[in-house]
Every structure is written in structure tokens, then in C-alpha cells.
mmCIF file of C-alpha atoms in Angstrom:
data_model
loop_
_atom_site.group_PDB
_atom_site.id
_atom_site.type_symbol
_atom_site.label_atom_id
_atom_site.label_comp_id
_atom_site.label_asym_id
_atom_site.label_seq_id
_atom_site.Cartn_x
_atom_site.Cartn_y
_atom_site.Cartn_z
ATOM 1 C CA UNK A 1168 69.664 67.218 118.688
ATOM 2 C CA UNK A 1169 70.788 63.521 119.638
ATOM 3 C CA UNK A 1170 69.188 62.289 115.786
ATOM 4 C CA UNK A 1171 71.718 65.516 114.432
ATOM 5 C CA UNK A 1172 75.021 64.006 116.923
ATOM 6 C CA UNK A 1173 74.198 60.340 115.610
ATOM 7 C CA UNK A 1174 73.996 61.630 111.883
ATOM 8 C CA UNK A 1175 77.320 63.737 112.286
ATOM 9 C CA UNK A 1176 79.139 60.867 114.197
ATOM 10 C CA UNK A 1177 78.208 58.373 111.040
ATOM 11 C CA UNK A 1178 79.688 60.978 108.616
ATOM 12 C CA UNK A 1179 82.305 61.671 109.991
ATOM 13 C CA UNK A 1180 83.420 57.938 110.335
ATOM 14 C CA UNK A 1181 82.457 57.676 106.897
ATOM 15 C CA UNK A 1182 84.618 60.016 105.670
ATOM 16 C CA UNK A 1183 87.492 58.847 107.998
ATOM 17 C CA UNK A 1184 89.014 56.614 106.095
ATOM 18 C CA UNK A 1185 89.290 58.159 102.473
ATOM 19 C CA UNK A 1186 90.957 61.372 104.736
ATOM 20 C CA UNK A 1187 93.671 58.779 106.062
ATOM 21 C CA UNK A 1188 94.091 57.357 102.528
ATOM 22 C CA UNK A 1189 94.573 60.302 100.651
ATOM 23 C CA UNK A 1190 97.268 61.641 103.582
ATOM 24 C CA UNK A 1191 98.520 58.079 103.481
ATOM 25 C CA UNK A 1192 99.442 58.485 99.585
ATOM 26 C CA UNK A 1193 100.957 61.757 99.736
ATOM 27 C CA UNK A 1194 102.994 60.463 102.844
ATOM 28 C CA UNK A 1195 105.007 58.662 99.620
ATOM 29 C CA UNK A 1196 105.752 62.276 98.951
ATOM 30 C CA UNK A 1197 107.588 62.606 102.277
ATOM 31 C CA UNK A 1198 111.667 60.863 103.126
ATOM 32 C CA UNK A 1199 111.467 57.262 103.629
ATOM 33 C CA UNK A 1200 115.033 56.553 103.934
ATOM 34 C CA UNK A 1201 118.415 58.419 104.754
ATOM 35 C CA UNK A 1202 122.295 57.606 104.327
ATOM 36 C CA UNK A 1203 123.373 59.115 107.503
ATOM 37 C CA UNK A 1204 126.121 62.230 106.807
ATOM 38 C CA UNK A 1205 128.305 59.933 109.134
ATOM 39 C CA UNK A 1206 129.036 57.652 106.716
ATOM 40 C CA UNK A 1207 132.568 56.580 106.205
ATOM 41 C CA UNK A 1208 134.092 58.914 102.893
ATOM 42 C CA UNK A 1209 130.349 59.442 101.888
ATOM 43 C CA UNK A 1210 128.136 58.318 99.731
ATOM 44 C CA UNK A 1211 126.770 58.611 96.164
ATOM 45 C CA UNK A 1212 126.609 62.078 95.128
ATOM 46 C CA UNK A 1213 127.468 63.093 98.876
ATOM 47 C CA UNK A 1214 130.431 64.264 100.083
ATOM 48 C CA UNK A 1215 131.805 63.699 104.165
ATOM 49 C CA UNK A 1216 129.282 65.011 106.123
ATOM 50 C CA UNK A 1217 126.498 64.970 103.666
ATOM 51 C CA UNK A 1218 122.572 63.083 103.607
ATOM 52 C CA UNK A 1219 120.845 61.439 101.155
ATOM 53 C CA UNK A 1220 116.772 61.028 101.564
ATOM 54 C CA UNK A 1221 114.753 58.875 99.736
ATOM 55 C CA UNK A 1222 111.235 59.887 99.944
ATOM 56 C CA UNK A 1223 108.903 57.022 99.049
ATOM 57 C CA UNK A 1224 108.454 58.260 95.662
ATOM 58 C CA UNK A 1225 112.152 58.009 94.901
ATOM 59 C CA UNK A 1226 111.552 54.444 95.871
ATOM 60 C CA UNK A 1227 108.760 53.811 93.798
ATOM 61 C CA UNK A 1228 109.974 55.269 90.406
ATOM 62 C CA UNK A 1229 113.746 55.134 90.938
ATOM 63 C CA UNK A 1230 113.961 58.695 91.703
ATOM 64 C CA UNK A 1231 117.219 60.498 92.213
ATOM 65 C CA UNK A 1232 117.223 61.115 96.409
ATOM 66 C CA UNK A 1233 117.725 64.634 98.071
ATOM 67 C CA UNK A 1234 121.522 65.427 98.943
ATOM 68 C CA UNK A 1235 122.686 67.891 101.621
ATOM 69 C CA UNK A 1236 123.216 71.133 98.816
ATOM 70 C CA UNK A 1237 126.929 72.179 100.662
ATOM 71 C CA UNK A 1238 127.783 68.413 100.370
ATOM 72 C CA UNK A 1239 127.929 67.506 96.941
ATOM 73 C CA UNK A 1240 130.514 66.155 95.180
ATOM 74 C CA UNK A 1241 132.227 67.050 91.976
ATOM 75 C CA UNK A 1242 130.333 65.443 89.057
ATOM 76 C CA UNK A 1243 133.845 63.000 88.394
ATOM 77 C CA UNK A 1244 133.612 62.246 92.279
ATOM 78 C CA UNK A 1245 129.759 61.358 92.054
ATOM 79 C CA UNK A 1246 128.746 57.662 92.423
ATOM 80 C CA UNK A 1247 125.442 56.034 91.925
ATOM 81 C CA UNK A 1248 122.902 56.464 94.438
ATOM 82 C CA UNK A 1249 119.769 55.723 92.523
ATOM 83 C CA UNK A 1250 117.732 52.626 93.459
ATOM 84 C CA UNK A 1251 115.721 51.014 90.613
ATOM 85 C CA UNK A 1252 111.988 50.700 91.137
ATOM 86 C CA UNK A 1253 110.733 48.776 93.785
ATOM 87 C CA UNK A 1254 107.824 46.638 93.131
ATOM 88 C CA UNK A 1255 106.196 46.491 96.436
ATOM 89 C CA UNK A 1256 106.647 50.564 97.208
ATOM 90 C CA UNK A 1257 104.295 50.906 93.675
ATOM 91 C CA UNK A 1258 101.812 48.130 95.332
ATOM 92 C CA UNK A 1259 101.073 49.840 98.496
ATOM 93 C CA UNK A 1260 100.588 53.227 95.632
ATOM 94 C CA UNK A 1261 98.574 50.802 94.100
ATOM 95 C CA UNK A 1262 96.626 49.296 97.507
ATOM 96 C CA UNK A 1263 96.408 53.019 98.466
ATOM 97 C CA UNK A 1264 94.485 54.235 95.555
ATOM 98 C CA UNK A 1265 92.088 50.822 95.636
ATOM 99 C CA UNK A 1266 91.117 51.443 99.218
ATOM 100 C CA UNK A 1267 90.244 54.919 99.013
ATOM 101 C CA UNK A 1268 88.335 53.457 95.825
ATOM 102 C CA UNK A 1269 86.639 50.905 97.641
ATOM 103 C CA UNK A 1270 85.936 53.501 100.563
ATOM 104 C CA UNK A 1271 84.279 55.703 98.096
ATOM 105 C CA UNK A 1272 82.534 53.649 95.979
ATOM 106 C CA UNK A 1273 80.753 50.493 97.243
ATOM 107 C CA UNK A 1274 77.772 51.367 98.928
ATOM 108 C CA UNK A 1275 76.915 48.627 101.116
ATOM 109 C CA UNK A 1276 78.793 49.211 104.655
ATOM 110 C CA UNK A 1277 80.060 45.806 105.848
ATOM 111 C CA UNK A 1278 81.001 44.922 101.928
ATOM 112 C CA UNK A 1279 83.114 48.716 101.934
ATOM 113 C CA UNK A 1280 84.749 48.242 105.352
ATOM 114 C CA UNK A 1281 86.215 44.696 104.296
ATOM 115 C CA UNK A 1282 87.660 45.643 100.935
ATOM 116 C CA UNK A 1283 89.260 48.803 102.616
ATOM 117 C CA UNK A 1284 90.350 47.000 105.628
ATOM 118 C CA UNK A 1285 91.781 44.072 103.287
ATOM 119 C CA UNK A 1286 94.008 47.415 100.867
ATOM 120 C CA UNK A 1287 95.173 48.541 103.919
ATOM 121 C CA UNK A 1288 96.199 45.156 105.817
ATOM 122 C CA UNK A 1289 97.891 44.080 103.048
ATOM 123 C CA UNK A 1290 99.654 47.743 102.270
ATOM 124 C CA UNK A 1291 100.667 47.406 105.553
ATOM 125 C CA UNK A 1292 102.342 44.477 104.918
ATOM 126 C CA UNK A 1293 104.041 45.464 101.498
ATOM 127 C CA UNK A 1294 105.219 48.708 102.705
ATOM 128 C CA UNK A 1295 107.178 47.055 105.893
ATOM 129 C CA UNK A 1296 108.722 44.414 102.840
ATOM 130 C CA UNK A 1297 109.422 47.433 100.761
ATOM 131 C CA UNK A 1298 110.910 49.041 103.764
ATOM 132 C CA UNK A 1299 113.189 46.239 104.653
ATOM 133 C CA UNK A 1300 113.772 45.943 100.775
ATOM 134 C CA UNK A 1301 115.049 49.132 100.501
ATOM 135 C CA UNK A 1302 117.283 49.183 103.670
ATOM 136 C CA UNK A 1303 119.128 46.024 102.487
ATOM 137 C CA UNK A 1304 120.058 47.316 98.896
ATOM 138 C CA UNK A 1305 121.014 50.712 100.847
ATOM 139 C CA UNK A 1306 123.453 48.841 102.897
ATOM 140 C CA UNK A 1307 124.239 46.181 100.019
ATOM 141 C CA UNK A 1308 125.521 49.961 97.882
ATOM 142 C CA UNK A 1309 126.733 51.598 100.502
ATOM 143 C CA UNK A 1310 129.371 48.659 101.324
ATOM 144 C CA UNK A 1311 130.716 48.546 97.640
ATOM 145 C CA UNK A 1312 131.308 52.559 97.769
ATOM 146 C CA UNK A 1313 133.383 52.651 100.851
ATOM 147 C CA UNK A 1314 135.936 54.834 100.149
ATOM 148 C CA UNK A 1315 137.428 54.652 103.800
ATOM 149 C CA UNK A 1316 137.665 52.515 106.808
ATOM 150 C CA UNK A 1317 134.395 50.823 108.905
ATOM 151 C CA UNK A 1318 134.380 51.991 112.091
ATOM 152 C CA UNK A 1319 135.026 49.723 114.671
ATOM 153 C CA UNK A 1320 131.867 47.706 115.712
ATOM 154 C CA UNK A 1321 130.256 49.613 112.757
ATOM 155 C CA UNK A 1322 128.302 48.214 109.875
ATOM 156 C CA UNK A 1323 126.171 49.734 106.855
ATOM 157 C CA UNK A 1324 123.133 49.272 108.443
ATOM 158 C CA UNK A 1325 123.925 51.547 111.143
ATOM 159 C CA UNK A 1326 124.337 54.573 108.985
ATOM 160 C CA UNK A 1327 120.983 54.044 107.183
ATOM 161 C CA UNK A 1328 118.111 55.093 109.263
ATOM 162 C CA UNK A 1329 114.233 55.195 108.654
ATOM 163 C CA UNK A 1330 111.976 58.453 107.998
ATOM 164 C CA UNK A 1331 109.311 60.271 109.481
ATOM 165 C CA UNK A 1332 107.328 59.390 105.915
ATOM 166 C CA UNK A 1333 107.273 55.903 106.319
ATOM 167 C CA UNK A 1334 106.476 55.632 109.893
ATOM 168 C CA UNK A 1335 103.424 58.209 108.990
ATOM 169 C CA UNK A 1336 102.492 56.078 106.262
ATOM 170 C CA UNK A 1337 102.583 53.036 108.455
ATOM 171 C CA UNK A 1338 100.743 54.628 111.226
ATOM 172 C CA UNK A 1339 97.701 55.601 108.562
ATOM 173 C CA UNK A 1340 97.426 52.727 106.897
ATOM 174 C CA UNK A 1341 97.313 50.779 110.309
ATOM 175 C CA UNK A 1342 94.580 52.807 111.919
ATOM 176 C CA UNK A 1343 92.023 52.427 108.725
ATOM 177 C CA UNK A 1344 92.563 48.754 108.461
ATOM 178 C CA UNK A 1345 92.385 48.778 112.143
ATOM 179 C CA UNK A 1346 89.075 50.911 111.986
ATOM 180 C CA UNK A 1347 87.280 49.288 108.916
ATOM 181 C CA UNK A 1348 87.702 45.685 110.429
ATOM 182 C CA UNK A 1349 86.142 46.736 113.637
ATOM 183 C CA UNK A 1350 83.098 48.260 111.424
ATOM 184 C CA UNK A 1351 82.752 45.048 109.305
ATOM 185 C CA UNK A 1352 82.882 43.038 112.763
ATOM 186 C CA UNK A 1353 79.795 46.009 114.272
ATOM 187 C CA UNK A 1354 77.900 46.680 110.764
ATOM 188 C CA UNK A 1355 74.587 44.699 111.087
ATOM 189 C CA UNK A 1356 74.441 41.709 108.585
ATOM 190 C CA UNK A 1357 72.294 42.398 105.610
ATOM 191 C CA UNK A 1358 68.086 40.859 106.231
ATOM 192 C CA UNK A 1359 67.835 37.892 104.198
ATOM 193 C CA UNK A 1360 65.116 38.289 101.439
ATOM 194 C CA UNK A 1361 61.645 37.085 102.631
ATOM 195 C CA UNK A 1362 60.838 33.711 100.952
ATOM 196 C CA UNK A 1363 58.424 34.250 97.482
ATOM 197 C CA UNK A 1364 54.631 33.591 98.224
ATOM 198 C CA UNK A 1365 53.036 30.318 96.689
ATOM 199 C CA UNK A 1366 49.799 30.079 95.353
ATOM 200 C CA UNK A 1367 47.361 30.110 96.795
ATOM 201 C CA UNK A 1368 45.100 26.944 98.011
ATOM 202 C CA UNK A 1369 41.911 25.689 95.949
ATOM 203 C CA UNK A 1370 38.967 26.819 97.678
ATOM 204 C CA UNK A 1371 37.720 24.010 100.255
ATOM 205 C CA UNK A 1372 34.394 21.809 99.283
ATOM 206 C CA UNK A 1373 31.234 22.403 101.498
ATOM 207 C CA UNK A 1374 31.452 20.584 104.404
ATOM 208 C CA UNK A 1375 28.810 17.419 104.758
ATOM 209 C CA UNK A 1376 26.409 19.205 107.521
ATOM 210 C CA UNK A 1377 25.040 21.611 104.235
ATOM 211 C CA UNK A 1378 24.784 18.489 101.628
ATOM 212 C CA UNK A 1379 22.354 17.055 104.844
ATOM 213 C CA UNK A 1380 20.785 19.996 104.989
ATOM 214 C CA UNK A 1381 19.742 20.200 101.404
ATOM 215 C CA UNK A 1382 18.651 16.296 101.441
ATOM 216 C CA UNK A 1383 16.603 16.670 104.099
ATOM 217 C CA UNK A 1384 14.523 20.201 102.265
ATOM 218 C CA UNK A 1385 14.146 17.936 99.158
ATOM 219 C CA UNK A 1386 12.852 14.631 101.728
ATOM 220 C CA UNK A 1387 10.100 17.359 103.145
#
């Protein structure tokens, strides 16, 4: 029974990690991003009062975001709200699929935990960039569309707020690099191969007691 609970515990953890990559990559599919509906005469295709989500695939691709359906505007009201492709949201797409590659595929256990544990670290660290990438040219659009007054002690970046997605996202890819370093620190190292036998020695002469021996028969 304990030989069953050891055997269950190591696949599970095995499988740990390509679960949290695969949620991680359809966490792109979830809002990133949102123009808050408080935003002064709107925004983009939104009227007063309306939102516009970017999920993190909008990001990625340029995507046209979600807008509140009883807040759009007439099409010769509309302004842009499309954001071109950001580089760093397809890297951690990119970073996402290699680590659940890596956590498939390589076989050996302390060479699989540090290439997933290096995709995630460094998606980590792209999708905060992309994050902060995002919220800038948000605020950078935003500003040029104002079609009334700032509030006082207002600015852009207060009615731009970040989304459940990426915080999930975040949170995932955390925990398996997290979780794979610790296993690369804990895996046993691999034995070092056993040094290749040399030949053999010569056999030894007789020793000088026998050659005595035989002198002495042949003195008799």
C-alpha cells in the first residue's frame, strides 16, 4: 500500500506541471486588460459608460477587444482601439508551449525540471513586460482620444485596470517554475559511469623457492 501511495504521489507530480501549462495557455484565452466604463467621453468603439477587455489573445495577435454590447458607438463615432501585436505576449505563447514540451518529452528528471523551470521563469518575466507594455500604450491611446475633461487628480492609468486572466496566468506559471526548481534542487544527480576495465596483468614468473627446488632433484 505505501509502494502504491509513493508511485501515485510521483505521478501525480509528474503530471503537475503539463496540467498548469496547458491551463496557463488557455488563461491567454481569458481578459488581460480593461478600459474602465468610467472613462472620460469613452473610448474606442465604446460609448460613456462602456468596457473594453483585452484578453491575452487580443494582445498577442492584435485582436479587436470585447465592448460592453449596449455601449457601442455609431460606426462614424468609432475610434481605434486595436493594439498591434505584442512581441513578448507571443513569447510567453511561445515559452508556454516549450515548457509543456520539455515537461513531456525529456526523460531524464533533473534535465526536465530545469528546462521547464527555466520556460516558466522566464514567461514569468515576459508576461509582467508584456503586461506593463500593454498598460502604457492603453494609457498612451486613451490620452489622444479624450473627448472630454480629466478628472481632477485623474490620469489614464487610473481607468485601465488588470484582469483576472493575467493574474491566473501569472499565478501558474509561478507555481511550476517554483515547483520544477525545487525538483531539480531534490532529484538525485545522475551515477557517474564506472571507469572501463584495463587489461589484465601478465601472469607472474615462479617464484625462486621452486627453481631451488628443481636444482636440488637434478643435484640428487
Amino acid at each position: 500500500m505505501a509502494f502504491d501511495l509513493r508511485r501515485s504521489t510521483r505521478t501525480t507530480a509528474r503530471w503537475a506541471s503539463p496540467a498548469a501549462l496547458i491551463l496557463a495557455g488557455f488563461c491567454l484565452l481569458l481578459p488581460f486588460l480593461a478600459v474602465s466604463c468610467d472613462a472620460p467621453g469613452g473610448y474606442g468603439r465604446a460609448a460613456p459608460g462602456g468596457t473594453t477587455t483585452y484578453t491575452g489573445w487580443d494582445l498577442a495577435v492584435g485582436g479587436a477587444p470585447e465592448v460592453t454590447p449596449d455601449h457601442l458607438r455609431p460606426a462614424a463615432q468609432a475610434q481605434d482601439d486595436t493594439l498591434p501585436p505584442q512581441p513578448l505576449a507571443i513569447a510567453v505563447l511561445v515559452l508556454v508551449v516549450a515548457g509543456l514540451a520539455a515537461a513531456l518529452a525529456i526523460g531524464g528528471v533533473r534535465a526536465r525540471r530545469a528546462a521547464t523551470a527555466l520556460a516558466a521563469a522566464i514567461g514569468v518575466v515576459f508576461l509582467v513586460a508584456n503586461q506593463a507594455t500593454a498598460r502604457a500604450l492603453l494609457e498612451s491611446r486613451l490620452r489622444e482620444q479624450l473627448t472630454a475633461p480629466m478628472p481632477s487628480g485623474k490620469t489614464a492609468a487610473d481607468f485601465i485596470a488588470d484582469q483576472g486572466g493575467f493574474a491566473l496566468c501569472l499565478l501558474l506559471l509561478t507555481l511550476v517554475a517554483i515547483f520544477n526548481a525545487v525538483g531539480w534542487l531534490r532529484a538525485p544527480a545522475a551515477p557517474a559511469p564506472a571507469p572501463a576495465a584495463g587489461p589484465s596483468p601478465p601472469p607472474s614468473p615462479p617464484s625462486g623457492g621452486g627453481d631451488a627446488a628443481v636444482s636440488g632433484k637434478l643435484h640428487e
